[in-house]
């Protein structure tokens, strides 16, 4: 074998060995990377229910910290609901659920909040949770000490220490000697109450402690309302009173603060904005974030048992500005480093840099104006000097008997001063001198010389024109003239003007040199003055122009800052300043604030377009100005909202009279191009000082009264009353919880049967919505449907009802109950949506329900909103086989001619007619409604049938379908099938 072959084989072997080593090195990191990419799972166990403020705060902190990690784990969250259901049955049920749900899932870490969840995790983690490490949050020192086996456990101790809050309270009010502690008789409540009491007594400040766990809610509120100034109230967690009644913490805390004669301090920060005066507050969110940080350390490979337990309290020194005002406590009395929430908006503090920048810019502009004024005065002095110089020049020219001449180079028109005519004896234009006739007067011997010198100057060969020549006077005598001149050019080099002077030198030829020098000096002065005049005039024009631009800019910025661009009315900023100015200048005066909102303005925007809506807003502003009596100031607050400040009123009668004038004024239609628009406005009124002593209170209370006016039927006005605030707060609570009703599976449907009177068989069911809130309990549809419509939550809720009802009736068909129909109520808000038809057809396609088994129920008032738009949509659905029922017929405004235009298939007789059917008039009216419906080819359904006599009458009148308690109450979905079977068997 040759030497070259051996070398080649060695190189090949080394290359192969290098490739194997490189592949092995690369393969191991890839495997490790693949292993690292396995999703890690964290199970979060909460002791209490979702919606409980403390639990929600901890949960929010945990999720925020975990989701913000570089490699966020998968989070699973469960709620034991131990506060509401502390029973073994609940524990067993929770155990079975966790065991079944997570049997196939590997749990890498468990985060528990509060004692019940920690005890559960310690007891069952080996059995059902992969013996995962535990991180606790919300557990006090006693709870941690009670853990028998702390192996693979770490967490955050909830250190309840009221002593710092007591010190803060004593700093604010050193006279405090009595501390009233609010806690309940639950296991955690008693433990917390005992601990807090002992710690307060340990301060040895001579304080007396009064526990209030033996009192009911009413007794607690009564007692705190009579406390003396040497007392304070300290509130811990509170869930139920001594009678066992469950209490919503937020509401009870607010009521306690409103009733208390002394500040109510708290232990936890979830009480903020719910009556808490302040204190050294424990933060559930911070504890949750800290616990999640410990869990992330575990997920990165650390052993839980080796991670130190965090014992520092996660607290905030915080006070509520509104409560400080309520008890007349100034910010200077607060301990150093205290946080204050709900402080009123301060434009200067919020936009300090902007304000300082504007002030600096204004100072620069002012300085610039002063400089300009200085230059204006300088120009005036220069102009004055120039005028004096011109006077001197004129006098000198006259005294020297000189002739001034000028020619416009664009028209070639010549001008000669009066001296020329005096010297030569001609009358003006006698020699046609203005059109060049003066050339004919030059002596023939001098003409060529004069023309050559003039041409040389115009060609730029000489700096000025100078020539001596003779001119013939009218008497025939020739006179010697010394002529001087200079041409003026524009920026492009073109001729503009050629001017100069002529001097009679006939008698002074002997003095030629001397006269020549004097003339040169005079001309040099003239040139300088001309140039200086032009330069000064240009600078003066610039000063005037800049001053005008500055004034225009200032006016424009002020207009933009304080006025609404669209309507031209003063804006929200102007309103705020005007209110503050009035209150400051009229401390003993009276005024009223009118808050106007255009009814159904969104529908106008949706149907007519935003341009049309903007034009309508401009017209509304013009009409408001037209209704002014001289004491009113008008503002556009934003959107379709306007505010009127009615000053110097003498009594409520004036306020009511003006409000009636406003309502009446909006009854006149608005003419917009080719369209006539009828609108109304809802008006809320707050009076100064009865309903507020500052701008914020007046605006808030006027807004509340405006919402009350909308609820009263729109197109009216309402004066603010104290009871409205409570009503408004309750409405806000319902709206708040309603927003999560669908996602939390709190909504359900009940079904009321509809029976065919001819056959006695079931025609179908009407779907009726029910809401069982974990916080509010069962809420009547009469309470929340109107609120849902006002805040447009009716759109997702209505879609959910339609989909659930269609899916339910389709399942009944599949189970062998063919032929049943479903009737669903529809809101006007849904009908006004552009995609309403597509939504209905999409749900039918999704659920597989044929269109002929669906009936939509519409009230008469819906058609009043927008007849044409709604009718076209319902007609399209009717053509596809969907039934359209007119609900509550007879209680609205329908005439027979109007009824014929409606795309409906069924009339539903209102329950009020059925209830009083035993009277002859109502019996005849009900019979007439059935007859009218049949004559128009419609089916007729009677609702509210509750007695056998009512049923017998409706059968005699051939009413097609009936429903009511006589047949059945609304049935829960799970019981419908058994009810149908029972009816069949019966």
PDB file of C-alpha atoms in Angstrom, residues 8-214:
ATOM      1  CA  UNK A   8      -5.752   9.582   2.786  1.00  0.00           C
ATOM      2  CA  UNK A   9      -7.215   6.803   4.975  1.00  0.00           C
ATOM      3  CA  UNK A  10      -5.857   8.415   8.126  1.00  0.00           C
ATOM      4  CA  UNK A  11      -7.431  11.735   7.140  1.00  0.00           C
ATOM      5  CA  UNK A  12     -10.751   9.977   6.417  1.00  0.00           C
ATOM      6  CA  UNK A  13     -10.680   8.211   9.808  1.00  0.00           C
ATOM      7  CA  UNK A  14      -9.923  11.430  11.691  1.00  0.00           C
ATOM      8  CA  UNK A  15     -12.743  13.192   9.840  1.00  0.00           C
ATOM      9  CA  UNK A  16     -15.211  10.405  10.722  1.00  0.00           C
ATOM     10  CA  UNK A  17     -14.151  10.467  14.418  1.00  0.00           C
ATOM     11  CA  UNK A  18     -14.554  14.260  14.516  1.00  0.00           C
ATOM     12  CA  UNK A  19     -18.047  13.979  12.944  1.00  0.00           C
ATOM     13  CA  UNK A  20     -19.152  11.390  15.575  1.00  0.00           C
ATOM     14  CA  UNK A  21     -17.871  13.550  18.465  1.00  0.00           C
ATOM     15  CA  UNK A  22     -19.577  16.666  17.075  1.00  0.00           C
ATOM     16  CA  UNK A  23     -22.876  14.817  16.573  1.00  0.00           C
ATOM     17  CA  UNK A  24     -22.756  13.483  20.138  1.00  0.00           C
ATOM     18  CA  UNK A  25     -22.052  16.928  21.558  1.00  0.00           C
ATOM     19  CA  UNK A  26     -24.888  18.438  19.581  1.00  0.00           C
ATOM     20  CA  UNK A  27     -27.307  15.633  20.418  1.00  0.00           C
ATOM     21  CA  UNK A  28     -27.029  16.051  24.203  1.00  0.00           C
ATOM     22  CA  UNK A  29     -28.001  19.748  24.377  1.00  0.00           C
ATOM     23  CA  UNK A  30     -30.880  19.101  21.995  1.00  0.00           C
ATOM     24  CA  UNK A  31     -32.142  16.361  24.295  1.00  0.00           C
ATOM     25  CA  UNK A  32     -31.697  18.579  27.311  1.00  0.00           C
ATOM     26  CA  UNK A  33     -33.431  21.408  25.513  1.00  0.00           C
ATOM     27  CA  UNK A  34     -36.286  19.130  24.616  1.00  0.00           C
ATOM     28  CA  UNK A  35     -36.577  18.084  28.257  1.00  0.00           C
ATOM     29  CA  UNK A  36     -36.487  21.730  29.367  1.00  0.00           C
ATOM     30  CA  UNK A  37     -39.324  22.575  27.053  1.00  0.00           C
ATOM     31  CA  UNK A  38     -41.716  20.217  28.912  1.00  0.00           C
ATOM     32  CA  UNK A  39     -44.549  22.329  30.260  1.00  0.00           C
ATOM     33  CA  UNK A  40     -44.501  22.749  34.060  1.00  0.00           C
ATOM     34  CA  UNK A  41     -47.804  22.736  35.926  1.00  0.00           C
ATOM     35  CA  UNK A  42     -48.702  24.784  38.994  1.00  0.00           C
ATOM     36  CA  UNK A  43     -51.898  24.063  40.927  1.00  0.00           C
ATOM     37  CA  UNK A  44     -53.318  27.020  42.902  1.00  0.00           C
ATOM     38  CA  UNK A  45     -55.717  25.987  45.697  1.00  0.00           C
ATOM     39  CA  UNK A  46     -57.822  28.762  47.248  1.00  0.00           C
ATOM     40  CA  UNK A  47     -59.579  28.174  50.573  1.00  0.00           C
ATOM     41  CA  UNK A  48     -62.440  30.540  49.748  1.00  0.00           C
ATOM     42  CA  UNK A  49     -64.705  31.318  46.826  1.00  0.00           C
ATOM     43  CA  UNK A  50     -64.033  33.332  43.676  1.00  0.00           C
ATOM     44  CA  UNK A  51     -65.323  36.866  44.201  1.00  0.00           C
ATOM     45  CA  UNK A  52     -64.094  36.996  47.814  1.00  0.00           C
ATOM     46  CA  UNK A  53     -61.859  40.081  47.762  1.00  0.00           C
ATOM     47  CA  UNK A  54     -58.951  38.627  49.784  1.00  0.00           C
ATOM     48  CA  UNK A  55     -58.863  35.496  47.625  1.00  0.00           C
ATOM     49  CA  UNK A  56     -59.102  37.477  44.376  1.00  0.00           C
ATOM     50  CA  UNK A  57     -56.210  39.761  45.457  1.00  0.00           C
ATOM     51  CA  UNK A  58     -53.956  36.803  46.241  1.00  0.00           C
ATOM     52  CA  UNK A  59     -54.936  35.075  43.010  1.00  0.00           C
ATOM     53  CA  UNK A  60     -54.221  38.207  40.974  1.00  0.00           C
ATOM     54  CA  UNK A  61     -50.748  38.544  42.514  1.00  0.00           C
ATOM     55  CA  UNK A  62     -49.956  34.856  41.879  1.00  0.00           C
ATOM     56  CA  UNK A  63     -51.069  34.924  38.242  1.00  0.00           C
ATOM     57  CA  UNK A  64     -49.313  38.228  37.500  1.00  0.00           C
ATOM     58  CA  UNK A  65     -45.989  36.952  38.871  1.00  0.00           C
ATOM     59  CA  UNK A  66     -46.184  33.488  37.213  1.00  0.00           C
ATOM     60  CA  UNK A  67     -47.268  34.824  33.818  1.00  0.00           C
ATOM     61  CA  UNK A  68     -44.496  37.400  33.877  1.00  0.00           C
ATOM     62  CA  UNK A  69     -41.771  34.711  34.248  1.00  0.00           C
ATOM     63  CA  UNK A  70     -39.320  33.979  31.417  1.00  0.00           C
ATOM     64  CA  UNK A  71     -40.809  30.461  31.075  1.00  0.00           C
ATOM     65  CA  UNK A  72     -44.331  30.807  32.472  1.00  0.00           C
ATOM     66  CA  UNK A  73     -45.856  27.550  33.771  1.00  0.00           C
ATOM     67  CA  UNK A  74     -49.389  26.303  33.093  1.00  0.00           C
ATOM     68  CA  UNK A  75     -51.658  27.535  35.926  1.00  0.00           C
ATOM     69  CA  UNK A  76     -54.608  25.519  37.266  1.00  0.00           C
ATOM     70  CA  UNK A  77     -56.855  27.229  39.822  1.00  0.00           C
ATOM     71  CA  UNK A  78     -59.430  25.639  42.168  1.00  0.00           C
ATOM     72  CA  UNK A  79     -61.660  27.105  44.928  1.00  0.00           C
ATOM     73  CA  UNK A  80     -62.671  25.107  48.056  1.00  0.00           C
ATOM     74  CA  UNK A  81     -65.402  27.637  48.990  1.00  0.00           C
ATOM     75  CA  UNK A  82     -64.653  26.825  52.661  1.00  0.00           C
ATOM     76  CA  UNK A  83     -65.942  30.095  54.063  1.00  0.00           C
ATOM     77  CA  UNK A  84     -69.463  29.490  52.799  1.00  0.00           C
ATOM     78  CA  UNK A  85     -69.515  25.703  53.070  1.00  0.00           C
ATOM     79  CA  UNK A  86     -67.156  24.543  55.866  1.00  0.00           C
ATOM     80  CA  UNK A  87     -68.395  20.930  55.921  1.00  0.00           C
ATOM     81  CA  UNK A  88     -67.008  17.412  55.499  1.00  0.00           C
ATOM     82  CA  UNK A  89     -69.321  16.886  52.538  1.00  0.00           C
ATOM     83  CA  UNK A  90     -67.749  19.843  50.783  1.00  0.00           C
ATOM     84  CA  UNK A  91     -64.277  18.511  51.628  1.00  0.00           C
ATOM     85  CA  UNK A  92     -65.123  15.060  50.292  1.00  0.00           C
ATOM     86  CA  UNK A  93     -66.606  16.478  47.132  1.00  0.00           C
ATOM     87  CA  UNK A  94     -63.535  18.691  46.596  1.00  0.00           C
ATOM     88  CA  UNK A  95     -61.247  15.691  47.181  1.00  0.00           C
ATOM     89  CA  UNK A  96     -63.077  13.574  44.581  1.00  0.00           C
ATOM     90  CA  UNK A  97     -63.033  16.389  42.074  1.00  0.00           C
ATOM     91  CA  UNK A  98     -59.279  17.053  42.447  1.00  0.00           C
ATOM     92  CA  UNK A  99     -58.497  13.338  42.304  1.00  0.00           C
ATOM     93  CA  UNK A 100     -60.474  12.809  39.123  1.00  0.00           C
ATOM     94  CA  UNK A 101     -59.459  16.048  37.414  1.00  0.00           C
ATOM     95  CA  UNK A 102     -55.691  15.808  37.973  1.00  0.00           C
ATOM     96  CA  UNK A 103     -55.119  12.034  37.947  1.00  0.00           C
ATOM     97  CA  UNK A 104     -53.380  12.212  34.554  1.00  0.00           C
ATOM     98  CA  UNK A 105     -51.593  15.537  35.108  1.00  0.00           C
ATOM     99  CA  UNK A 106     -48.162  15.921  36.690  1.00  0.00           C
ATOM    100  CA  UNK A 107     -48.190  18.758  39.239  1.00  0.00           C
ATOM    101  CA  UNK A 108     -44.788  20.434  39.714  1.00  0.00           C
ATOM    102  CA  UNK A 109     -45.755  22.839  42.496  1.00  0.00           C
ATOM    103  CA  UNK A 110     -48.782  23.643  44.658  1.00  0.00           C
ATOM    104  CA  UNK A 111     -49.616  27.166  45.827  1.00  0.00           C
ATOM    105  CA  UNK A 112     -52.204  27.341  48.624  1.00  0.00           C
ATOM    106  CA  UNK A 113     -53.966  30.410  50.037  1.00  0.00           C
ATOM    107  CA  UNK A 114     -55.192  30.357  53.662  1.00  0.00           C
ATOM    108  CA  UNK A 115     -55.420  27.464  56.129  1.00  0.00           C
ATOM    109  CA  UNK A 116     -58.126  25.200  54.666  1.00  0.00           C
ATOM    110  CA  UNK A 117     -56.317  24.835  51.339  1.00  0.00           C
ATOM    111  CA  UNK A 118     -52.967  24.242  53.079  1.00  0.00           C
ATOM    112  CA  UNK A 119     -54.412  21.505  55.317  1.00  0.00           C
ATOM    113  CA  UNK A 120     -55.997  19.831  52.280  1.00  0.00           C
ATOM    114  CA  UNK A 121     -52.749  19.932  50.267  1.00  0.00           C
ATOM    115  CA  UNK A 122     -50.636  18.548  53.128  1.00  0.00           C
ATOM    116  CA  UNK A 123     -53.133  15.731  53.725  1.00  0.00           C
ATOM    117  CA  UNK A 124     -53.579  14.586  50.126  1.00  0.00           C
ATOM    118  CA  UNK A 125     -50.538  15.660  48.114  1.00  0.00           C
ATOM    119  CA  UNK A 126     -48.865  12.258  48.327  1.00  0.00           C
ATOM    120  CA  UNK A 127     -52.038  10.480  47.341  1.00  0.00           C
ATOM    121  CA  UNK A 128     -53.318  12.573  44.427  1.00  0.00           C
ATOM    122  CA  UNK A 129     -50.871  15.443  43.695  1.00  0.00           C
ATOM    123  CA  UNK A 130     -47.517  13.710  42.949  1.00  0.00           C
ATOM    124  CA  UNK A 131     -46.166  14.693  46.374  1.00  0.00           C
ATOM    125  CA  UNK A 132     -45.492  18.139  44.851  1.00  0.00           C
ATOM    126  CA  UNK A 133     -43.776  20.876  46.918  1.00  0.00           C
ATOM    127  CA  UNK A 134     -46.134  23.320  48.662  1.00  0.00           C
ATOM    128  CA  UNK A 135     -45.911  27.128  48.786  1.00  0.00           C
ATOM    129  CA  UNK A 136     -48.401  28.758  51.196  1.00  0.00           C
ATOM    130  CA  UNK A 137     -49.764  32.312  51.337  1.00  0.00           C
ATOM    131  CA  UNK A 138     -52.123  33.990  53.787  1.00  0.00           C
ATOM    132  CA  UNK A 139     -51.128  31.691  56.731  1.00  0.00           C
ATOM    133  CA  UNK A 140     -50.304  33.258  60.071  1.00  0.00           C
ATOM    134  CA  UNK A 141     -47.555  32.126  62.454  1.00  0.00           C
ATOM    135  CA  UNK A 142     -49.934  29.882  64.432  1.00  0.00           C
ATOM    136  CA  UNK A 143     -50.903  28.075  61.241  1.00  0.00           C
ATOM    137  CA  UNK A 144     -47.274  27.546  60.274  1.00  0.00           C
ATOM    138  CA  UNK A 145     -46.384  26.280  63.768  1.00  0.00           C
ATOM    139  CA  UNK A 146     -49.196  23.714  63.541  1.00  0.00           C
ATOM    140  CA  UNK A 147     -47.625  21.999  60.493  1.00  0.00           C
ATOM    141  CA  UNK A 148     -46.269  18.683  61.787  1.00  0.00           C
ATOM    142  CA  UNK A 149     -44.142  17.819  58.755  1.00  0.00           C
ATOM    143  CA  UNK A 150     -42.574  20.856  57.103  1.00  0.00           C
ATOM    144  CA  UNK A 151     -40.732  18.761  54.536  1.00  0.00           C
ATOM    145  CA  UNK A 152     -40.744  20.271  51.046  1.00  0.00           C
ATOM    146  CA  UNK A 153     -42.847  23.253  52.260  1.00  0.00           C
ATOM    147  CA  UNK A 154     -42.160  26.982  52.182  1.00  0.00           C
ATOM    148  CA  UNK A 155     -44.263  30.113  51.865  1.00  0.00           C
ATOM    149  CA  UNK A 156     -45.221  33.575  53.067  1.00  0.00           C
ATOM    150  CA  UNK A 157     -46.405  34.159  56.638  1.00  0.00           C
ATOM    151  CA  UNK A 158     -49.343  36.521  56.973  1.00  0.00           C
ATOM    152  CA  UNK A 159     -48.149  38.545  59.912  1.00  0.00           C
ATOM    153  CA  UNK A 160     -51.187  40.207  61.447  1.00  0.00           C
ATOM    154  CA  UNK A 161     -49.803  43.110  63.464  1.00  0.00           C
ATOM    155  CA  UNK A 162     -52.140  45.991  64.271  1.00  0.00           C
ATOM    156  CA  UNK A 163     -49.592  47.771  66.463  1.00  0.00           C
ATOM    157  CA  UNK A 164     -48.268  49.997  63.646  1.00  0.00           C
ATOM    158  CA  UNK A 165     -51.853  50.972  62.711  1.00  0.00           C
ATOM    159  CA  UNK A 166     -52.502  51.836  66.400  1.00  0.00           C
ATOM    160  CA  UNK A 167     -49.359  54.015  66.475  1.00  0.00           C
ATOM    161  CA  UNK A 168     -50.473  55.777  63.273  1.00  0.00           C
ATOM    162  CA  UNK A 169     -53.941  56.386  64.754  1.00  0.00           C
ATOM    163  CA  UNK A 170     -52.427  57.781  67.973  1.00  0.00           C
ATOM    164  CA  UNK A 171     -50.225  60.127  65.973  1.00  0.00           C
ATOM    165  CA  UNK A 172     -53.340  61.483  64.206  1.00  0.00           C
ATOM    166  CA  UNK A 173     -55.468  61.553  67.388  1.00  0.00           C
ATOM    167  CA  UNK A 174     -53.406  61.284  70.605  1.00  0.00           C
ATOM    168  CA  UNK A 175     -56.603  61.254  72.740  1.00  0.00           C
ATOM    169  CA  UNK A 176     -57.603  57.714  71.649  1.00  0.00           C
ATOM    170  CA  UNK A 177     -58.204  55.417  74.668  1.00  0.00           C
ATOM    171  CA  UNK A 178     -60.786  52.914  73.358  1.00  0.00           C
ATOM    172  CA  UNK A 179     -60.366  50.481  70.464  1.00  0.00           C
ATOM    173  CA  UNK A 180     -63.493  48.717  69.108  1.00  0.00           C
ATOM    174  CA  UNK A 181     -62.519  45.598  67.142  1.00  0.00           C
ATOM    175  CA  UNK A 182     -64.906  44.216  64.465  1.00  0.00           C
ATOM    176  CA  UNK A 183     -64.545  40.488  63.652  1.00  0.00           C
ATOM    177  CA  UNK A 184     -66.926  37.565  63.197  1.00  0.00           C
ATOM    178  CA  UNK A 185     -67.288  34.207  65.004  1.00  0.00           C
ATOM    179  CA  UNK A 186     -65.802  32.078  62.253  1.00  0.00           C
ATOM    180  CA  UNK A 187     -62.709  30.025  63.038  1.00  0.00           C
ATOM    181  CA  UNK A 188     -60.381  32.515  61.328  1.00  0.00           C
ATOM    182  CA  UNK A 189     -62.346  35.497  62.679  1.00  0.00           C
ATOM    183  CA  UNK A 190     -62.028  34.424  66.323  1.00  0.00           C
ATOM    184  CA  UNK A 191     -58.347  33.622  65.869  1.00  0.00           C
ATOM    185  CA  UNK A 192     -57.674  37.015  64.272  1.00  0.00           C
ATOM    186  CA  UNK A 193     -59.726  38.877  66.876  1.00  0.00           C
ATOM    187  CA  UNK A 194     -57.871  37.249  69.753  1.00  0.00           C
ATOM    188  CA  UNK A 195     -54.469  37.904  68.216  1.00  0.00           C
ATOM    189  CA  UNK A 196     -55.254  41.567  67.446  1.00  0.00           C
ATOM    190  CA  UNK A 197     -56.608  42.179  70.953  1.00  0.00           C
ATOM    191  CA  UNK A 198     -53.508  40.716  72.630  1.00  0.00           C
ATOM    192  CA  UNK A 199     -51.131  42.727  70.436  1.00  0.00           C
ATOM    193  CA  UNK A 200     -52.932  45.998  71.156  1.00  0.00           C
ATOM    194  CA  UNK A 201     -52.846  45.371  74.917  1.00  0.00           C
ATOM    195  CA  UNK A 202     -49.153  44.516  74.684  1.00  0.00           C
ATOM    196  CA  UNK A 203     -48.420  48.098  73.587  1.00  0.00           C
ATOM    197  CA  UNK A 204     -49.056  49.241  77.201  1.00  0.00           C
ATOM    198  CA  UNK A 205     -50.458  52.552  76.037  1.00  0.00           C
ATOM    199  CA  UNK A 206     -53.417  52.428  78.412  1.00  0.00           C
ATOM    200  CA  UNK A 207     -55.832  51.368  75.679  1.00  0.00           C
ATOM    201  CA  UNK A 208     -59.117  49.527  76.324  1.00  0.00           C
ATOM    202  CA  UNK A 209     -60.176  46.840  73.815  1.00  0.00           C
ATOM    203  CA  UNK A 210     -63.874  46.165  73.042  1.00  0.00           C
ATOM    204  CA  UNK A 211     -64.590  43.093  70.827  1.00  0.00           C
ATOM    205  CA  UNK A 212     -67.835  43.403  68.781  1.00  0.00           C
ATOM    206  CA  UNK A 213     -68.278  39.783  67.631  1.00  0.00           C
ATOM    207  CA  UNK A 214     -71.288  39.318  69.924  1.00  0.00           C
TER     208      UNK A 214
END
